[in-house]
Amino acid sequence: MNITESANQHWQQRADKVLVGSYSRYPAAIISGKGCRLKDANGKDYLDFLSGIAVCALGHCHPAVNAAISRQAEQLVHISNLYYTRPQIELAEILVAQSFADKVFFCNSGAEANEAAIKMARIHSDARRYKIISLKGSFHGRTLATVAATGQPKFHQGFEPLPEGFVHAPFGDLAALEALVDDMTCAILCEPIQGESGVLPLSKQYLQGIREICNKFKLLLIFDEVQTGMGRTGKLFAHQHTDIIPDIITLAKALANGLPIGAMMTTEDIAASMIPGTHASTFGGNPICCAAGVATLQQVLSEGFLERVINQGQYLQKCLARMTGCFPALLTGSRGKGLLIGATLTSEGIAKGPEIVDKMFSRGVLINFAGNAVLRFAPPLTVTKDEIDEMCIVLGEVLLETEKSRQNTLQ
Ligand SMILES: *Cc1c(COP(=O)(O)O)cnc(C)c1O
């Protein structure tokens, strides 16, 4: 390292030489974390209101999860799915006990969980039906099939031809959705709250309408709960805020509080369409990831945990309502559920969105700008009111600065 560069710059330069540049990254190498706090290579502290994009739901380096990881690492790190392992079975038992589902398939990511759901819908359908309808603005992953399911053209560009059989319905329009159903449709795939496109909730009536279309045409209803699951919205799964029962749900992100794991969950009847050899994953259901998943679920399902998520979420929304009152030229309000919250912006606010996020970063608070629409807040579910206050003070300072520069340019 030469003496004029900081430790962060040192890592950035080494990274730029050897890593594929598929991410735009903030100029910080994060070296450690505890709860909602992070430290970078220069020794600067951050308050994390993104938690690895809704992954570290219990905060960084949670002691119970770390203990489970260490214990399992001493016992067995990997054995193929040619054999049974205890952590995989225990994790599936908890997920089944807490949901409509009877059976679980484990994989390693959200995209893989959705791939499993897509393959399940196709293999389960009669008459080789294969088409899947998803929604415009949706995000379902970056593999070829899940990117085809993703209803945002910017993610398709340059990767054509995409796998066939994916169509996108305009958001919020049940008649248009129904009009897309044909003889070859086998499923509808949607997120209860669209996360990546700006924390956009689907209303109960809309979800109910989608369920009814599925019933009418014998389609499977697949909820992508990769981001909304695991307590993020104040229920273990977001669809549990309604009484709608899906046929398949997919999980990943927070399932093991930071270790890579995904899950596709479904009913006994649908699961029966996959037999030995139909689908597989070498690492899927890895013992360490599953042990971490069990420890994570034990915390999320502990007495009072999910109520606290609702309370903290309401507290955060109150702070954002105050901010909206102070800065009406930039903010219009907030939306979302539990601790998946988007602060909605005016058109001027949207133009300033990336700058607001950068200024928050400079002041040591991590949030992001989602879907070119909202400031997204997805802190660890263990966040305290003091930490929410701390974030809001910084947000207030940044919005004030942004508002002042906006007024200066108006003059
Ligand atoms: C993050 C996300 C995915 C993709 O998950 P990966 O683990 O990155 O493959 C899929 N669906 C939703 C709703 C997501 O938020």
Short mmCIF file of C-alpha atoms and ligand atoms in Angstrom, two decimals:
data_model
loop_
_atom_site.label_atom_id
_atom_site.label_comp_id
_atom_site.label_asym_id
_atom_site.label_seq_id
_atom_site.Cartn_x
_atom_site.Cartn_y
_atom_site.Cartn_z
CA MET A 1 0.00 0.00 0.00
CA ASN A 2 1.48 3.41 -0.85
CA ILE A 3 1.30 6.02 1.88
CA THR A 4 -1.05 8.44 0.15
CA GLU A 5 -3.86 5.94 -0.42
CA SER A 6 -6.32 4.92 2.25
CA ALA A 7 -6.98 1.27 3.11
CA ASN A 8 -10.34 1.53 1.30
CA GLN A 9 -8.63 2.82 -1.84
CA HIS A 10 -6.06 0.06 -1.59
CA TRP A 11 -8.78 -2.61 -1.65
CA GLN A 12 -10.71 -0.81 -4.36
CA GLN A 13 -7.65 -0.77 -6.65
CA ARG A 14 -6.89 -4.44 -6.07
CA ALA A 15 -10.55 -5.32 -6.68
CA ASP A 16 -10.76 -3.34 -9.91
CA LYS A 17 -7.87 -5.38 -11.32
CA VAL A 18 -9.34 -8.80 -10.65
CA LEU A 19 -13.13 -8.64 -10.21
CA VAL A 20 -15.66 -8.58 -13.05
CA GLY A 21 -17.11 -5.10 -12.98
CA SER A 22 -20.74 -6.17 -12.75
CA TYR A 23 -21.43 -4.08 -9.64
CA SER A 24 -21.16 -0.39 -8.96
CA ARG A 25 -19.82 -0.34 -5.43
CA TYR A 26 -19.41 2.28 -2.74
CA PRO A 27 -15.77 3.13 -2.02
CA ALA A 28 -15.56 1.13 1.20
CA ALA A 29 -14.15 -2.29 2.06
CA ILE A 30 -16.25 -3.55 4.96
CA ILE A 31 -14.20 -5.59 7.38
CA SER A 32 -16.44 -6.30 10.34
CA GLY A 33 -19.96 -5.99 11.66
CA LYS A 34 -21.94 -6.38 14.85
CA GLY A 35 -25.70 -5.92 15.06
CA CYS A 36 -26.64 -2.86 12.98
CA ARG A 37 -23.05 -1.53 12.93
CA LEU A 38 -20.29 -2.01 10.37
CA LYS A 39 -16.66 -0.93 10.16
CA ASP A 40 -14.65 -0.29 6.99
CA ALA A 41 -10.94 -0.71 6.33
CA ASN A 42 -10.28 2.95 7.22
CA GLY A 43 -11.88 2.40 10.61
CA LYS A 44 -15.03 4.37 9.74
CA ASP A 45 -18.28 3.19 11.35
CA TYR A 46 -21.61 2.77 9.56
CA LEU A 47 -25.18 2.31 10.70
CA ASP A 48 -26.61 -0.36 8.42
CA PHE A 49 -30.21 0.23 7.28
CA LEU A 50 -29.93 -2.19 4.38
CA SER A 51 -28.61 -5.36 6.10
CA GLY A 52 -27.00 -6.77 2.96
CA ILE A 53 -30.29 -6.10 1.14
CA ALA A 54 -32.67 -7.73 3.60
CA VAL A 55 -30.31 -10.62 4.35
CA CYS A 56 -28.80 -10.08 7.81
CA ALA A 57 -32.19 -9.90 9.50
CA LEU A 58 -30.73 -10.55 12.94
CA GLY A 59 -27.93 -8.08 12.37
CA HIS A 60 -24.30 -8.87 11.63
CA CYS A 61 -22.54 -11.74 13.40
CA HIS A 62 -25.50 -12.73 15.56
CA PRO A 63 -24.13 -14.85 18.43
CA ALA A 64 -26.73 -17.65 18.19
CA VAL A 65 -26.25 -17.99 14.43
CA ASN A 66 -22.46 -17.85 14.72
CA ALA A 67 -22.55 -20.52 17.44
CA ALA A 68 -24.69 -22.76 15.21
CA ILE A 69 -22.28 -22.24 12.29
CA SER A 70 -19.22 -23.08 14.43
CA ARG A 71 -20.88 -26.13 16.01
CA GLN A 72 -21.90 -27.50 12.63
CA ALA A 73 -18.49 -26.72 11.07
CA GLU A 74 -16.88 -28.93 13.71
CA GLN A 75 -19.25 -31.78 12.89
CA LEU A 76 -19.85 -31.88 9.15
CA VAL A 77 -19.43 -29.21 6.45
CA HIS A 78 -20.81 -30.97 3.37
CA ILE A 79 -22.17 -34.30 2.28
CA SER A 80 -24.13 -34.75 -0.91
CA ASN A 81 -27.92 -35.00 -1.07
CA LEU A 82 -27.29 -38.69 -1.64
CA TYR A 83 -27.51 -38.80 2.18
CA TYR A 84 -29.72 -37.35 4.91
CA THR A 85 -28.51 -34.69 7.30
CA ARG A 86 -30.06 -33.47 10.51
CA PRO A 87 -29.89 -29.66 9.94
CA GLN A 88 -31.65 -29.94 6.55
CA ILE A 89 -34.48 -32.01 8.01
CA GLU A 90 -34.84 -29.77 11.08
CA LEU A 91 -34.97 -26.61 8.95
CA ALA A 92 -37.61 -28.13 6.63
CA GLU A 93 -39.67 -29.23 9.64
CA ILE A 94 -39.79 -25.69 11.02
CA LEU A 95 -40.67 -24.15 7.62
CA VAL A 96 -43.44 -26.71 7.07
CA ALA A 97 -44.84 -26.22 10.59
CA GLN A 98 -45.01 -22.45 10.01
CA SER A 99 -46.62 -22.43 6.54
CA PHE A 100 -49.21 -23.86 4.16
CA ALA A 101 -46.48 -26.03 2.66
CA ASP A 102 -45.82 -29.74 3.24
CA LYS A 103 -42.51 -30.09 1.41
CA VAL A 104 -39.31 -28.09 0.90
CA PHE A 105 -36.59 -28.16 -1.78
CA PHE A 106 -33.35 -26.45 -0.74
CA CYS A 107 -30.96 -24.60 -3.07
CA ASN A 108 -28.49 -21.73 -2.68
CA SER A 109 -30.09 -18.45 -3.73
CA GLY A 110 -33.27 -16.62 -4.59
CA ALA A 111 -32.84 -17.11 -8.32
CA GLU A 112 -32.36 -20.84 -7.79
CA ALA A 113 -35.45 -21.01 -5.59
CA ASN A 114 -37.45 -19.35 -8.37
CA GLU A 115 -35.88 -21.67 -10.96
CA ALA A 116 -37.06 -24.60 -8.84
CA ALA A 117 -40.56 -23.08 -8.67
CA ILE A 118 -40.64 -22.54 -12.46
CA LYS A 119 -39.49 -26.09 -13.11
CA MET A 120 -42.01 -27.40 -10.58
CA ALA A 121 -44.87 -25.49 -12.23
CA ARG A 122 -43.93 -26.87 -15.64
CA ILE A 123 -43.42 -30.48 -14.60
CA HIS A 124 -46.57 -30.49 -12.48
CA SER A 125 -48.81 -29.11 -15.23
CA ASP A 126 -50.89 -31.38 -17.42
CA ALA A 127 -50.70 -31.16 -21.23
CA ARG A 128 -47.14 -29.72 -21.11
CA ARG A 129 -48.29 -26.26 -20.19
CA TYR A 130 -45.22 -24.07 -19.71
CA LYS A 131 -46.08 -20.36 -19.75
CA ILE A 132 -45.66 -18.28 -16.62
CA ILE A 133 -47.18 -14.86 -16.13
CA SER A 134 -45.35 -12.41 -13.89
CA LEU A 135 -45.81 -8.69 -13.32
CA LYS A 136 -44.21 -5.64 -14.87
CA GLY A 137 -41.72 -4.14 -12.45
CA SER A 138 -41.09 -7.51 -10.78
CA PHE A 139 -37.68 -8.89 -9.88
CA HIS A 140 -37.11 -12.63 -9.70
CA GLY A 141 -33.35 -13.11 -10.20
CA ARG A 142 -30.53 -13.08 -12.74
CA THR A 143 -30.36 -16.59 -14.19
CA LEU A 144 -31.74 -16.78 -17.72
CA ALA A 145 -35.15 -18.14 -16.73
CA THR A 146 -35.59 -15.87 -13.71
CA VAL A 147 -34.39 -12.83 -15.62
CA ALA A 148 -36.97 -13.72 -18.29
CA ALA A 149 -39.57 -13.85 -15.51
CA THR A 150 -38.38 -10.45 -14.26
CA GLY A 151 -40.70 -7.79 -15.66
CA GLN A 152 -38.06 -5.13 -16.31
CA PRO A 153 -36.58 -4.85 -19.84
CA LYS A 154 -33.35 -3.28 -18.55
CA PHE A 155 -32.38 -6.65 -17.05
CA HIS A 156 -33.00 -8.46 -20.39
CA GLN A 157 -30.86 -6.27 -22.61
CA GLY A 158 -27.98 -8.07 -24.27
CA PHE A 159 -29.02 -11.52 -23.03
CA GLU A 160 -31.52 -12.44 -25.72
CA PRO A 161 -32.71 -14.89 -26.79
CA LEU A 162 -34.28 -15.52 -23.38
CA PRO A 163 -36.01 -18.79 -22.50
CA GLU A 164 -39.53 -18.91 -23.91
CA GLY A 165 -42.75 -18.84 -22.00
CA PHE A 166 -42.58 -15.73 -19.83
CA VAL A 167 -45.09 -12.92 -20.19
CA HIS A 168 -45.59 -9.81 -18.08
CA ALA A 169 -48.87 -8.28 -17.00
CA PRO A 170 -49.18 -4.57 -16.25
CA PHE A 171 -49.09 -3.91 -12.51
CA GLY A 172 -52.45 -3.65 -10.76
CA ASP A 173 -54.63 -4.66 -13.72
CA LEU A 174 -56.50 -7.95 -13.14
CA ALA A 175 -58.36 -7.87 -16.47
CA ALA A 176 -55.09 -7.46 -18.39
CA LEU A 177 -53.60 -10.30 -16.36
CA GLU A 178 -56.53 -12.60 -17.11
CA ALA A 179 -56.32 -11.70 -20.81
CA LEU A 180 -52.76 -13.07 -20.91
CA VAL A 181 -53.85 -16.55 -19.75
CA ASP A 182 -53.97 -19.09 -22.57
CA ASP A 183 -54.02 -22.89 -23.02
CA MET A 184 -50.30 -23.07 -22.35
CA THR A 185 -50.23 -21.05 -19.08
CA CYS A 186 -49.28 -23.04 -15.98
CA ALA A 187 -48.60 -20.45 -13.26
CA ILE A 188 -48.63 -16.85 -12.07
CA LEU A 189 -45.54 -15.64 -10.24
CA CYS A 190 -45.47 -12.47 -8.12
CA GLU A 191 -43.91 -10.81 -5.08
CA PRO A 192 -46.37 -9.78 -2.31
CA ILE A 193 -44.36 -6.53 -2.17
CA GLN A 194 -42.20 -5.69 -5.17
CA GLY A 195 -38.88 -5.02 -3.47
CA GLU A 196 -36.34 -4.11 -6.13
CA SER A 197 -38.71 -1.95 -8.12
CA GLY A 198 -39.35 0.34 -5.18
CA VAL A 199 -41.05 -1.40 -2.22
CA LEU A 200 -44.40 -1.51 -4.01
CA PRO A 201 -47.04 -3.53 -2.14
CA LEU A 202 -49.71 -5.56 -3.96
CA SER A 203 -53.02 -4.88 -2.22
CA LYS A 204 -55.00 -7.72 -0.58
CA GLN A 205 -57.72 -7.35 -3.22
CA TYR A 206 -55.17 -7.56 -6.02
CA LEU A 207 -53.57 -10.68 -4.53
CA GLN A 208 -57.05 -12.16 -3.99
CA GLY A 209 -57.93 -11.43 -7.61
CA ILE A 210 -54.74 -13.16 -8.77
CA ARG A 211 -55.65 -16.20 -6.62
CA GLU A 212 -59.09 -16.28 -8.25
CA ILE A 213 -57.63 -16.19 -11.77
CA CYS A 214 -55.35 -19.08 -10.77
CA ASN A 215 -58.35 -21.06 -9.47
CA LYS A 216 -60.43 -20.34 -12.58
CA PHE A 217 -57.76 -21.53 -15.02
CA LYS A 218 -56.09 -24.16 -12.79
CA LEU A 219 -52.80 -22.26 -12.58
CA LEU A 220 -50.32 -22.49 -9.74
CA LEU A 221 -49.89 -19.34 -7.67
CA ILE A 222 -46.23 -18.78 -6.84
CA PHE A 223 -45.27 -16.09 -4.33
CA ASP A 224 -41.66 -14.95 -4.53
CA GLU A 225 -40.99 -14.22 -0.84
CA VAL A 226 -37.23 -14.08 -1.29
CA GLN A 227 -37.17 -10.51 0.05
CA THR A 228 -40.47 -10.32 1.97
CA GLY A 229 -40.13 -13.63 3.84
CA MET A 230 -38.45 -14.49 7.15
CA GLY A 231 -40.24 -11.88 9.24
CA ARG A 232 -39.22 -8.84 7.16
CA THR A 233 -42.81 -7.52 7.02
CA GLY A 234 -43.80 -8.49 10.57
CA LYS A 235 -45.22 -11.93 9.69
CA LEU A 236 -42.94 -14.86 8.95
CA PHE A 237 -44.18 -14.71 5.33
CA ALA A 238 -45.71 -11.55 3.84
CA HIS A 239 -48.70 -13.40 2.35
CA GLN A 240 -49.69 -14.33 5.91
CA HIS A 241 -50.97 -10.76 6.33
CA THR A 242 -53.82 -12.05 4.11
CA ASP A 243 -55.73 -15.33 4.15
CA ILE A 244 -54.62 -16.16 0.61
CA ILE A 245 -52.96 -19.56 0.27
CA PRO A 246 -50.40 -19.86 -2.54
CA ASP A 247 -49.32 -23.14 -4.14
CA ILE A 248 -45.60 -22.46 -4.00
CA ILE A 249 -43.45 -19.93 -2.19
CA THR A 250 -39.76 -19.20 -2.60
CA LEU A 251 -37.35 -18.00 0.07
CA ALA A 252 -33.70 -17.04 0.24
CA LYS A 253 -32.07 -13.78 1.45
CA ALA A 254 -32.61 -13.82 5.24
CA LEU A 255 -33.22 -17.56 5.58
CA ALA A 256 -29.81 -18.19 7.17
CA ASN A 257 -28.98 -14.59 8.18
CA GLY A 258 -26.20 -14.25 5.59
CA LEU A 259 -25.20 -17.76 4.59
CA PRO A 260 -26.23 -18.69 1.04
CA ILE A 261 -29.42 -20.73 0.97
CA GLY A 262 -32.73 -20.73 -0.90
CA ALA A 263 -35.90 -22.77 -0.55
CA MET A 264 -38.90 -23.66 -2.68
CA MET A 265 -41.88 -24.75 -0.59
CA THR A 266 -45.06 -26.39 -1.82
CA THR A 267 -47.87 -28.81 -1.07
CA GLU A 268 -47.61 -32.59 -0.92
CA ASP A 269 -49.62 -32.99 -4.12
CA ILE A 270 -47.48 -30.60 -6.18
CA ALA A 271 -44.22 -31.84 -4.66
CA ALA A 272 -45.09 -35.35 -5.85
CA SER A 273 -44.40 -34.21 -9.43
CA MET A 274 -40.69 -34.22 -8.68
CA ILE A 275 -39.18 -37.66 -8.30
CA PRO A 276 -35.55 -38.78 -7.92
CA GLY A 277 -33.56 -37.24 -10.78
CA THR A 278 -36.01 -34.46 -11.65
CA HIS A 279 -34.08 -31.62 -10.03
CA ALA A 280 -31.00 -31.29 -7.82
CA SER A 281 -28.37 -29.03 -6.31
CA THR A 282 -24.92 -30.08 -5.09
CA PHE A 283 -24.81 -27.57 -2.24
CA GLY A 284 -28.58 -27.25 -1.72
CA GLY A 285 -29.46 -27.78 1.93
CA ASN A 286 -25.82 -27.62 3.00
CA PRO A 287 -25.50 -28.60 6.70
CA ILE A 288 -23.87 -25.33 7.84
CA CYS A 289 -26.37 -23.13 5.98
CA CYS A 290 -29.27 -25.18 7.33
CA ALA A 291 -27.92 -25.09 10.90
CA ALA A 292 -27.68 -21.28 10.53
CA GLY A 293 -31.24 -21.30 9.15
CA VAL A 294 -32.56 -23.20 12.16
CA ALA A 295 -30.84 -20.76 14.54
CA THR A 296 -32.22 -17.79 12.56
CA LEU A 297 -35.78 -19.12 12.62
CA GLN A 298 -35.57 -19.81 16.35
CA GLN A 299 -34.86 -16.12 16.89
CA VAL A 300 -37.46 -14.82 14.40
CA LEU A 301 -40.13 -17.09 15.91
CA SER A 302 -39.25 -16.26 19.52
CA GLU A 303 -41.85 -14.58 21.73
CA GLY A 304 -42.55 -10.98 20.73
CA PHE A 305 -40.00 -10.82 17.87
CA LEU A 306 -42.46 -10.26 15.00
CA GLU A 307 -44.59 -7.81 17.03
CA ARG A 308 -41.41 -5.83 17.58
CA VAL A 309 -40.79 -5.75 13.81
CA ILE A 310 -44.26 -4.21 13.33
CA ASN A 311 -43.65 -1.67 16.10
CA GLN A 312 -40.22 -0.61 14.86
CA GLY A 313 -41.61 -0.39 11.31
CA GLN A 314 -44.39 1.92 12.49
CA TYR A 315 -41.85 4.00 14.38
CA LEU A 316 -39.70 4.29 11.24
CA GLN A 317 -42.74 5.28 9.16
CA LYS A 318 -43.58 7.98 11.74
CA CYS A 319 -40.06 9.38 11.40
CA LEU A 320 -40.47 9.40 7.62
CA ALA A 321 -43.86 11.13 7.95
CA ARG A 322 -42.14 13.89 9.99
CA MET A 323 -39.46 14.18 7.29
CA THR A 324 -42.15 14.40 4.61
CA GLY A 325 -43.74 17.29 6.54
CA CYS A 326 -40.37 19.09 6.70
CA PHE A 327 -39.31 18.44 3.09
CA PRO A 328 -42.47 18.31 0.92
CA ALA A 329 -40.49 19.33 -2.16
CA LEU A 330 -38.49 16.08 -1.91
CA LEU A 331 -40.61 13.47 -0.10
CA THR A 332 -44.23 12.44 -0.55
CA GLY A 333 -44.55 9.77 2.16
CA SER A 334 -43.67 6.14 2.73
CA ARG A 335 -44.91 2.66 1.86
CA GLY A 336 -44.15 -0.95 2.70
CA LYS A 337 -44.70 -3.19 5.70
CA GLY A 338 -42.80 -4.07 8.82
CA LEU A 339 -39.16 -3.18 8.23
CA LEU A 340 -39.29 -3.16 4.43
CA ILE A 341 -40.00 0.52 3.87
CA GLY A 342 -39.64 2.89 0.96
CA ALA A 343 -39.69 6.67 1.36
CA THR A 344 -41.53 7.87 -1.73
CA LEU A 345 -40.13 10.88 -3.56
CA THR A 346 -41.38 13.78 -5.65
CA SER A 347 -40.00 13.95 -9.19
CA GLU A 348 -37.33 16.34 -7.89
CA GLY A 349 -36.67 13.92 -5.04
CA ILE A 350 -36.24 11.09 -7.55
CA ALA A 351 -33.70 13.17 -9.47
CA LYS A 352 -31.82 13.71 -6.19
CA GLY A 353 -32.25 10.09 -4.99
CA PRO A 354 -28.76 8.80 -5.81
CA GLU A 355 -27.21 11.96 -4.32
CA ILE A 356 -29.23 11.54 -1.09
CA VAL A 357 -28.05 7.94 -0.76
CA ASP A 358 -24.43 8.99 -1.41
CA LYS A 359 -24.63 11.72 1.20
CA MET A 360 -26.07 9.23 3.72
CA PHE A 361 -23.16 6.92 2.93
CA SER A 362 -20.63 9.72 3.49
CA ARG A 363 -22.21 10.35 6.87
CA GLY A 364 -22.04 6.66 7.74
CA VAL A 365 -25.60 5.47 7.13
CA LEU A 366 -26.35 2.76 4.57
CA ILE A 367 -29.63 2.84 2.63
CA ASN A 368 -30.28 2.50 -1.11
CA PHE A 369 -32.29 3.93 -3.96
CA ALA A 370 -34.65 1.20 -5.19
CA GLY A 371 -36.38 1.02 -8.53
CA ASN A 372 -35.52 4.61 -9.41
CA ALA A 373 -38.42 5.44 -7.12
CA VAL A 374 -37.81 5.23 -3.34
CA LEU A 375 -35.21 5.46 -0.62
CA ARG A 376 -35.27 1.89 0.68
CA PHE A 377 -34.90 1.07 4.36
CA ALA A 378 -34.40 -2.59 5.28
CA PRO A 379 -32.48 -2.52 8.57
CA PRO A 380 -31.80 -5.62 10.64
CA LEU A 381 -35.11 -6.67 12.25
CA THR A 382 -33.35 -6.23 15.59
CA VAL A 383 -32.92 -2.48 15.03
CA THR A 384 -33.62 -0.33 18.12
CA LYS A 385 -35.63 2.91 18.36
CA ASP A 386 -32.38 4.73 19.21
CA GLU A 387 -30.85 3.47 15.98
CA ILE A 388 -33.93 4.57 14.03
CA ASP A 389 -33.64 8.02 15.66
CA GLU A 390 -29.95 8.14 14.79
CA MET A 391 -30.67 7.30 11.14
CA CYS A 392 -33.48 9.89 11.01
CA ILE A 393 -31.23 12.66 12.33
CA VAL A 394 -28.72 11.97 9.57
CA LEU A 395 -31.52 11.72 6.99
CA GLY A 396 -32.84 15.09 8.19
CA GLU A 397 -29.39 16.69 7.81
CA VAL A 398 -28.96 15.25 4.33
CA LEU A 399 -32.45 16.31 3.21
CA LEU A 400 -31.83 19.82 4.57
CA GLU A 401 -28.58 20.07 2.63
CA THR A 402 -30.28 18.71 -0.51
CA GLU A 403 -33.19 21.13 -0.10
CA LYS A 404 -30.81 24.09 0.33
CA SER A 405 -28.86 23.22 -2.81
CA ARG A 406 -32.15 22.73 -4.67
CA GLN A 407 -33.32 26.21 -3.64
CA ASN A 408 -29.97 27.73 -4.60
CA THR A 409 -30.21 26.30 -8.10
CA LEU A 410 -33.77 27.70 -8.36
CA GLN A 411 -32.56 31.22 -7.64
C1 LIG B 1 -33.03 -10.76 -4.26
C2 LIG B 1 -34.21 -11.32 -4.93
C3 LIG B 1 -34.13 -12.42 -5.81
C4 LIG B 1 -32.81 -13.00 -6.25
O1 LIG B 1 -32.11 -13.60 -5.22
P1 LIG B 1 -30.57 -14.03 -5.46
O2 LIG B 1 -30.23 -14.72 -4.16
O3 LIG B 1 -29.80 -12.79 -5.70
O4 LIG B 1 -30.55 -14.94 -6.62
C5 LIG B 1 -35.31 -12.94 -6.32
N1 LIG B 1 -36.50 -12.43 -5.99
C6 LIG B 1 -36.62 -11.38 -5.16
C7 LIG B 1 -37.99 -10.87 -4.82
C8 LIG B 1 -35.49 -10.78 -4.61
O5 LIG B 1 -35.60 -9.70 -3.82
#
